[in-house]
CSV table of C-alpha atoms and ligand atoms in Angstrom, one decimal:
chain,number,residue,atom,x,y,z
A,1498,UNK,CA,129.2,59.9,89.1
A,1499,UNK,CA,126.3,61.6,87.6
A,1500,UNK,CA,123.7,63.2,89.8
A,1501,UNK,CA,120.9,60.8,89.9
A,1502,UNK,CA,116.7,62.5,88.8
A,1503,UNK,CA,113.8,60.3,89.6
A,1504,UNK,CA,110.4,61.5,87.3
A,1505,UNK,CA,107.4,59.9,87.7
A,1506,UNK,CA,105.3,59.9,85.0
A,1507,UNK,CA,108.1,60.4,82.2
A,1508,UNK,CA,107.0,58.1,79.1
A,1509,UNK,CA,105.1,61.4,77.9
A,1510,UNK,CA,104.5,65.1,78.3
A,1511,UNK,CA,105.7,67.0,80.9
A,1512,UNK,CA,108.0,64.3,82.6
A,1513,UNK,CA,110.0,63.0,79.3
A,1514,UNK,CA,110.7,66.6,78.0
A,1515,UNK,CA,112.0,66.8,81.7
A,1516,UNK,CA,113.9,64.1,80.9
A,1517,UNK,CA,115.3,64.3,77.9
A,1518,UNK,CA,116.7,67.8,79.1
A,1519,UNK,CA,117.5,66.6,82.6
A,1520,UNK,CA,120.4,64.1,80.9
A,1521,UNK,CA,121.4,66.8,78.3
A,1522,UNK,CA,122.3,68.8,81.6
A,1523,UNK,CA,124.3,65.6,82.8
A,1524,UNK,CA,121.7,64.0,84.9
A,1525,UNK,CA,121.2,59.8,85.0
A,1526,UNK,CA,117.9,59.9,84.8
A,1527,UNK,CA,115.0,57.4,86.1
A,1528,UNK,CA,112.0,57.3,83.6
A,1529,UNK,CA,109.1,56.2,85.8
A,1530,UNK,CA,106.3,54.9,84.2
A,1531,UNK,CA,102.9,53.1,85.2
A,1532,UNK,CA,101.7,51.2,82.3
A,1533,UNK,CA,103.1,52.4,78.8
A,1534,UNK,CA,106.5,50.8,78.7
A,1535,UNK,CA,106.7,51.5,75.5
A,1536,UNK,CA,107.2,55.0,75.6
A,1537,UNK,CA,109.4,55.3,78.5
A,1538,UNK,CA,111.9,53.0,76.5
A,1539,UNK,CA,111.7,55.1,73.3
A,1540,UNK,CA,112.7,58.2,76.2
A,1541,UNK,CA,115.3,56.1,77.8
A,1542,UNK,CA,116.4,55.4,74.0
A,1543,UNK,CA,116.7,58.6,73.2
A,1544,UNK,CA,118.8,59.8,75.8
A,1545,UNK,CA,121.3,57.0,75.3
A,1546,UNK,CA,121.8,57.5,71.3
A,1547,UNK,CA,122.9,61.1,72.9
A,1548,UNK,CA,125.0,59.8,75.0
A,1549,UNK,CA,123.0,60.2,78.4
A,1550,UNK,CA,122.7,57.4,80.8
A,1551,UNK,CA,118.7,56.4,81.9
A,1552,UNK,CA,116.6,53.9,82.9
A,1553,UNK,CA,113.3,53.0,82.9
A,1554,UNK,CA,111.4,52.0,85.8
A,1555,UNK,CA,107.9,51.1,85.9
A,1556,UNK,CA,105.6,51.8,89.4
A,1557,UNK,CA,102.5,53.1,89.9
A,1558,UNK,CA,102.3,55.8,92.4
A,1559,UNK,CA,99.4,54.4,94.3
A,1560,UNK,CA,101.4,51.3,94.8
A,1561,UNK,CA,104.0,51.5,97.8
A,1562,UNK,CA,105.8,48.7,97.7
A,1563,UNK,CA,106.0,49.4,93.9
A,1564,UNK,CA,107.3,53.0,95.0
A,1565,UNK,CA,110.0,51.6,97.5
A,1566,UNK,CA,111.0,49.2,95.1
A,1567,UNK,CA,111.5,51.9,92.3
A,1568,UNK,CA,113.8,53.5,94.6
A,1569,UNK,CA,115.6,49.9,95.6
A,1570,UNK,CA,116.3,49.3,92.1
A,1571,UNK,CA,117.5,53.2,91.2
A,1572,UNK,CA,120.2,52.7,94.1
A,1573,UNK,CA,121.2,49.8,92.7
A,1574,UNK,CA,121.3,51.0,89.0
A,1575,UNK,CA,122.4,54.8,89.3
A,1576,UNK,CA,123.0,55.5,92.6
A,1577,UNK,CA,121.6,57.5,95.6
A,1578,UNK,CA,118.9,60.3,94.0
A,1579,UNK,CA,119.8,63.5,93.9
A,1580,UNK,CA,116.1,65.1,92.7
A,1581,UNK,CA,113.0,63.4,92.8
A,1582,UNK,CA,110.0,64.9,90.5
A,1583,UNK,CA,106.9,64.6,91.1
A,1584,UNK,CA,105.4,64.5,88.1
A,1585,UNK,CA,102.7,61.8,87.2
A,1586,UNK,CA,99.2,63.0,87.6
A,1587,UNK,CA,95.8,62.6,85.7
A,1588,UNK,CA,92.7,64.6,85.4
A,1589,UNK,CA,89.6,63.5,84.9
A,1590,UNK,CA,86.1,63.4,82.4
A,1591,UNK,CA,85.1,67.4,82.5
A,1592,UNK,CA,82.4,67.3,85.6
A,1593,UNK,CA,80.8,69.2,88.2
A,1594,UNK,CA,80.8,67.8,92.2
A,1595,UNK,CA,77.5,67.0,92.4
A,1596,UNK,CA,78.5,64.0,89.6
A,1597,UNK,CA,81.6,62.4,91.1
A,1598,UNK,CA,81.7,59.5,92.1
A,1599,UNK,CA,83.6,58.7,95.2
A,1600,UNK,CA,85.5,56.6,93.2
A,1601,UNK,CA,86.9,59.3,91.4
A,1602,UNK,CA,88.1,61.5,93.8
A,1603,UNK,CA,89.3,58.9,95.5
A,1604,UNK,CA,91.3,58.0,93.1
A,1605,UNK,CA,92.2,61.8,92.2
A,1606,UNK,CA,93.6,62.3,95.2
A,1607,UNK,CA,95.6,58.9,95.7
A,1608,UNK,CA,97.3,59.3,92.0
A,1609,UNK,CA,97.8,63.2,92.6
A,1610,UNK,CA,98.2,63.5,96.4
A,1611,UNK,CA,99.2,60.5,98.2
A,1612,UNK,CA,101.5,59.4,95.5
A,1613,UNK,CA,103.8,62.6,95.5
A,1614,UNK,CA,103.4,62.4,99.3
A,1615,UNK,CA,105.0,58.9,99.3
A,1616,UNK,CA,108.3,59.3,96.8
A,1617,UNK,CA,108.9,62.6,98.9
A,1618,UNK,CA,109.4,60.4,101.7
A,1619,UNK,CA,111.6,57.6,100.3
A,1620,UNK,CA,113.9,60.3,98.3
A,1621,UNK,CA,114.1,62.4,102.1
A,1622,UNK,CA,115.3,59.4,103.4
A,1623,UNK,CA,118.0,59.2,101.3
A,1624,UNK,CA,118.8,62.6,100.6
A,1625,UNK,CA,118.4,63.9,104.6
A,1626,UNK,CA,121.6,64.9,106.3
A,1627,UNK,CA,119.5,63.4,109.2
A,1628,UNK,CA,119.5,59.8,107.5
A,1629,UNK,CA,123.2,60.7,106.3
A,1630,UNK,CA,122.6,62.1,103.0
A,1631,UNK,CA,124.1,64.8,101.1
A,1632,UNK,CA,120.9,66.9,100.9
A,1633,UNK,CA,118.9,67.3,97.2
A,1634,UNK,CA,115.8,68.7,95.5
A,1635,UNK,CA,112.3,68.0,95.3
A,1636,UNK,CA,110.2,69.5,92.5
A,1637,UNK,CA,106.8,69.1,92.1
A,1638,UNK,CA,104.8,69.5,89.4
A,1639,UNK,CA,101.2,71.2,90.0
A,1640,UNK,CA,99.1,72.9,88.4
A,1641,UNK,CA,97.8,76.9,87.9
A,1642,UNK,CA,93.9,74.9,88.7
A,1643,UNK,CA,95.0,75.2,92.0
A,1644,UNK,CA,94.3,78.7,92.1
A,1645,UNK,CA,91.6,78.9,89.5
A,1646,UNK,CA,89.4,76.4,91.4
A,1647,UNK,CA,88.4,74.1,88.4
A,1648,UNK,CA,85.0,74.8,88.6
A,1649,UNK,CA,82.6,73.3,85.9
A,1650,UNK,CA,86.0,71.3,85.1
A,1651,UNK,CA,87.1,69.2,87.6
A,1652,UNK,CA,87.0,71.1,90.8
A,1653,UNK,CA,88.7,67.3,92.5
A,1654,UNK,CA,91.9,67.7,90.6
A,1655,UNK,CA,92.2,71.5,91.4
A,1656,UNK,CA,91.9,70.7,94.8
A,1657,UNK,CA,94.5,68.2,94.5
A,1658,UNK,CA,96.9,70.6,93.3
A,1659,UNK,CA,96.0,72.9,96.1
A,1660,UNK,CA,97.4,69.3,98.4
A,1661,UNK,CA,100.5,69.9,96.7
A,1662,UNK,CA,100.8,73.8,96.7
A,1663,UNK,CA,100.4,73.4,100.6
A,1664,UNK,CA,102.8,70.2,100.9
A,1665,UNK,CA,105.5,72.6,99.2
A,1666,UNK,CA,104.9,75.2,101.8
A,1667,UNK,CA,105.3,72.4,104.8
A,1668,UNK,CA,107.8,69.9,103.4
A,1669,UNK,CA,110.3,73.3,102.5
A,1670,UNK,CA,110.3,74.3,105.9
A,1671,UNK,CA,110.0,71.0,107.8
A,1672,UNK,CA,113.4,69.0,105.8
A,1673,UNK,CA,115.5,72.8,104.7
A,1674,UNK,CA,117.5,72.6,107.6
A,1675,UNK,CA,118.3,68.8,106.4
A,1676,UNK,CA,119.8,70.1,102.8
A,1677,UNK,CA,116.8,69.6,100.8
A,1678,UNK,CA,114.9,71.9,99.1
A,1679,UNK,CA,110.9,71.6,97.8
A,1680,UNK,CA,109.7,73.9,95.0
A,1681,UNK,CA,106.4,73.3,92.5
A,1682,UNK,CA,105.8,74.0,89.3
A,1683,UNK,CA,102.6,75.4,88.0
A,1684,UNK,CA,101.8,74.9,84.5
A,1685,UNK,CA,99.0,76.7,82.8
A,1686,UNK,CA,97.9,74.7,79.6
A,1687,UNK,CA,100.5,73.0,78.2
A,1688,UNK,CA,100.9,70.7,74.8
A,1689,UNK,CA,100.2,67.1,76.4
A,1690,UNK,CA,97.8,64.2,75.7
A,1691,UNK,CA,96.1,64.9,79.5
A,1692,UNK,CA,93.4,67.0,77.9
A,1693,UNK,CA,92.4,64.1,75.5
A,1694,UNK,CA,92.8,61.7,78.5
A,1695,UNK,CA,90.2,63.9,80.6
A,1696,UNK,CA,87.7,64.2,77.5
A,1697,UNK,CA,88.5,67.5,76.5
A,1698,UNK,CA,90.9,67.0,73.8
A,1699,UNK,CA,90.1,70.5,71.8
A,1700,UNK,CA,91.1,72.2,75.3
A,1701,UNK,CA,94.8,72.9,73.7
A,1702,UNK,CA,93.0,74.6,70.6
A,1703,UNK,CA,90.6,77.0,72.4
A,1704,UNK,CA,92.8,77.9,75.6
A,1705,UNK,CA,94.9,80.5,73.8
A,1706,UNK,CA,92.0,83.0,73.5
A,1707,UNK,CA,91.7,83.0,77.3
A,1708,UNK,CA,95.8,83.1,78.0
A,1709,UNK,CA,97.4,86.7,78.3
A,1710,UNK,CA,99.9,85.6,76.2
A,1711,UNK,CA,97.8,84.0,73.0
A,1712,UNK,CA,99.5,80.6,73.3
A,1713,UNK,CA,99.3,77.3,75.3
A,1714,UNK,CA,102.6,76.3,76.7
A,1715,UNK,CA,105.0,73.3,75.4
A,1716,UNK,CA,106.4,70.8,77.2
A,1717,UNK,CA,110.1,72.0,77.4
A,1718,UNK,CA,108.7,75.2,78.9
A,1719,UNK,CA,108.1,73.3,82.1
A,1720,UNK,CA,110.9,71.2,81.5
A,1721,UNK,CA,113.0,74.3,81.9
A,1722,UNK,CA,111.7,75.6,85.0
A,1723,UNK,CA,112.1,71.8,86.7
A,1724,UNK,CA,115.2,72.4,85.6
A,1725,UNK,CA,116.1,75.9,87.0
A,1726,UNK,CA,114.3,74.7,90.7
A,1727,UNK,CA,116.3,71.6,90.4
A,1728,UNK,CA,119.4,73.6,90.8
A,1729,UNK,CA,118.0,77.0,92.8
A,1730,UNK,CA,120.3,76.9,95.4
A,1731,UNK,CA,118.6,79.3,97.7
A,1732,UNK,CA,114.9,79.0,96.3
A,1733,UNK,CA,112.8,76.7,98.7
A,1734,UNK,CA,109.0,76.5,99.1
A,1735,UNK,CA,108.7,78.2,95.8
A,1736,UNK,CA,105.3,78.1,93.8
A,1737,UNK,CA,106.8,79.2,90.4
A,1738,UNK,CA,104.2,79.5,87.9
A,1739,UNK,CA,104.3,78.6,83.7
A,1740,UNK,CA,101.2,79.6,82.5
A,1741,UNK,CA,101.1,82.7,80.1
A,1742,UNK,CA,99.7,84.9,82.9
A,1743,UNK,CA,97.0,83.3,84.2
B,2493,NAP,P1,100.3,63.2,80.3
B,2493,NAP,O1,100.7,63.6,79.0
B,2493,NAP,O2,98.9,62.6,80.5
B,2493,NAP,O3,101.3,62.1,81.0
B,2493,NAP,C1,101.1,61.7,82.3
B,2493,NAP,C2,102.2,60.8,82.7
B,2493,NAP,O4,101.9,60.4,84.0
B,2493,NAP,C3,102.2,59.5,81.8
B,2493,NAP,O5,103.6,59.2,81.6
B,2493,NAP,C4,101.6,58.4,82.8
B,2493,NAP,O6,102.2,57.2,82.6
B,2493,NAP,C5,102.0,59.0,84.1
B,2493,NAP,N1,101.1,58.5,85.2
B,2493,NAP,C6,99.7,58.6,85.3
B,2493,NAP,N2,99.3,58.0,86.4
B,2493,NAP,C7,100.3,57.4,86.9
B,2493,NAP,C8,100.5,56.6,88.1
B,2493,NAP,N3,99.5,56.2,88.8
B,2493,NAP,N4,101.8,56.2,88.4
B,2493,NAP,C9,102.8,56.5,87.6
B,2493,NAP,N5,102.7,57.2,86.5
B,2493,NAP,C10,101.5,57.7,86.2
B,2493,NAP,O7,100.3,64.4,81.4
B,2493,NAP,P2,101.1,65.8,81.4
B,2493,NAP,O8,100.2,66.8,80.8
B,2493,NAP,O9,102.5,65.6,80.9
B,2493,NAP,O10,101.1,66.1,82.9
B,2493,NAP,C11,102.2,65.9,83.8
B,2493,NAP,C12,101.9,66.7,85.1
B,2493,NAP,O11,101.7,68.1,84.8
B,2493,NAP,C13,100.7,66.2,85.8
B,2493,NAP,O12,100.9,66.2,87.2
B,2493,NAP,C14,99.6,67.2,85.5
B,2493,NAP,O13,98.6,67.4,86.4
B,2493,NAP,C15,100.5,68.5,85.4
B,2493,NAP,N6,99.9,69.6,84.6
B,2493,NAP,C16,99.7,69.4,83.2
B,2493,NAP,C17,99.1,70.5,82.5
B,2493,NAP,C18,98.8,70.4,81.0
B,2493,NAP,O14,98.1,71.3,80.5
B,2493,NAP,N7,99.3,69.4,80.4
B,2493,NAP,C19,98.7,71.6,83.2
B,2493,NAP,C20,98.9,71.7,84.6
B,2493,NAP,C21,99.5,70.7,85.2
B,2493,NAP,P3,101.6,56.0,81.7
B,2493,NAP,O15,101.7,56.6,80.3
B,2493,NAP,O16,102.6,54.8,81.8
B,2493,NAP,O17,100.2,55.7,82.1
């Protein structure tokens, strides 16, 4: 049996570079999506023409009983998961506080926060030694706005990064005596279509002057660091950041 990755968020970016390396390193991987099933199946494609074994699984991670049924149907379809990532996440048009509506932070933080919150807790219970599992890894993916604040930006989805920075912290030490571990990502600027989504699609062209190292990142540079916390034996509550030296 092949060890079993959930990602969230892996028709695009971040989460299908993830995935695409994920089954290369002999993972079954579930491609979660929320509303382009197009691209998750052209992921899931792609790892079987390789020879990998996926799926694709739409939920929206503001949805529970669309997050507890994701995790029904990977049971059922590849078996008890091994690492959940949480990856989906969104940003939003470039703002200051005193503009945001409630509805966008609330929003913000139920996509970003809540969300993550929620698959954490249906993969412990399955991977706790305490529910009778054989342990596993959670990685999350957040973000190097965490520590810069956002302002100007989107000072919202900084903060909501901070959530996860502090959830890693908590969740480590709360579930590492229970086999699991709970590291995060956070990538600097990377190659996605998040900066056009958030109305700032020229972000990826000017950010290299302001990087130590000259460059954005790419997706497979995260990928690869998933990857590495995914197996870290000994690494929990980990903040491992991507960014070019931010
Ligand atoms: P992206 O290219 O915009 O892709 C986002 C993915 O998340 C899409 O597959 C989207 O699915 C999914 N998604 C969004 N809302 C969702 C929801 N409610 N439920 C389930 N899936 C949802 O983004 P990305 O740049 O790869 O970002 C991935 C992660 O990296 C995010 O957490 C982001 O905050 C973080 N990050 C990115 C950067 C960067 O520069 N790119 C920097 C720091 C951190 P659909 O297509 O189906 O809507």
């Amino acid at each position: 049996m092949k060890p079993v990755m959930i990602i969230t968020g892996a028709g695009r970016g971040i989460g299908a570079a993830t995935a695409i390396m994920a089954a290369q390193k002999g993972y079954a991987v579930a491609v979660n999506y929320r509303s382009d099933k197009a691209s998750a199946d052209k992921v899931v494609a792609e790892i079987e023409s390789d020879g990998g074994r996926a799926i694709a699984v739409q939920a929206d991670v503001v949805d529970e009983a669309a997050i507890v049924a994701m995790f029904e149907t990977v049971d059922r379809e590849l078996g008890r998961v091994d690492v959940l990532v949480n990856n989906a996440g969104v940003v939003d048009q470039i703002g200051r506080v005193d503009e945001m509506s409630f509805e966008r932070v609330d929003r913000m933080m139920k996509i970003n926060v809540v969300g993550p919150f929620i698959c954490a807790r249906e993969a412990i219970k399955r991977m706790s030694t305490r529910h009778g599992g054989n342990g596993g890894a959670i990685v999350n993916v957040g973000s190097a706005a965490s520590h810069l604040g956002g302002a100007g930006e989107y000072v919202d989805y900084a903060a909501s990064k901070g959530a996860i920075d502090t959830m890693t912290e908590g969740l480590a030490k709360e579930v590492a005596g229970e086999g699991i571990r709970v590291n995060t990502v956070r990538p600097g600027v990377i190659r996605t279509t998040i900066h056009a989504s958030g109305g700032n699609p020229d972000k990826p062209n000017v950010a290299g002057s302001v990087i130590p190292m000259g460059r954005i990142g790419e997706p497979e540079e995260i990928a690869n660091a998933v990857l590495w916390l995914a197996e870290a034996g000994f690494t929990t509550g980990a903040l491992v950041d991507v960014d070019g030296g931010v």
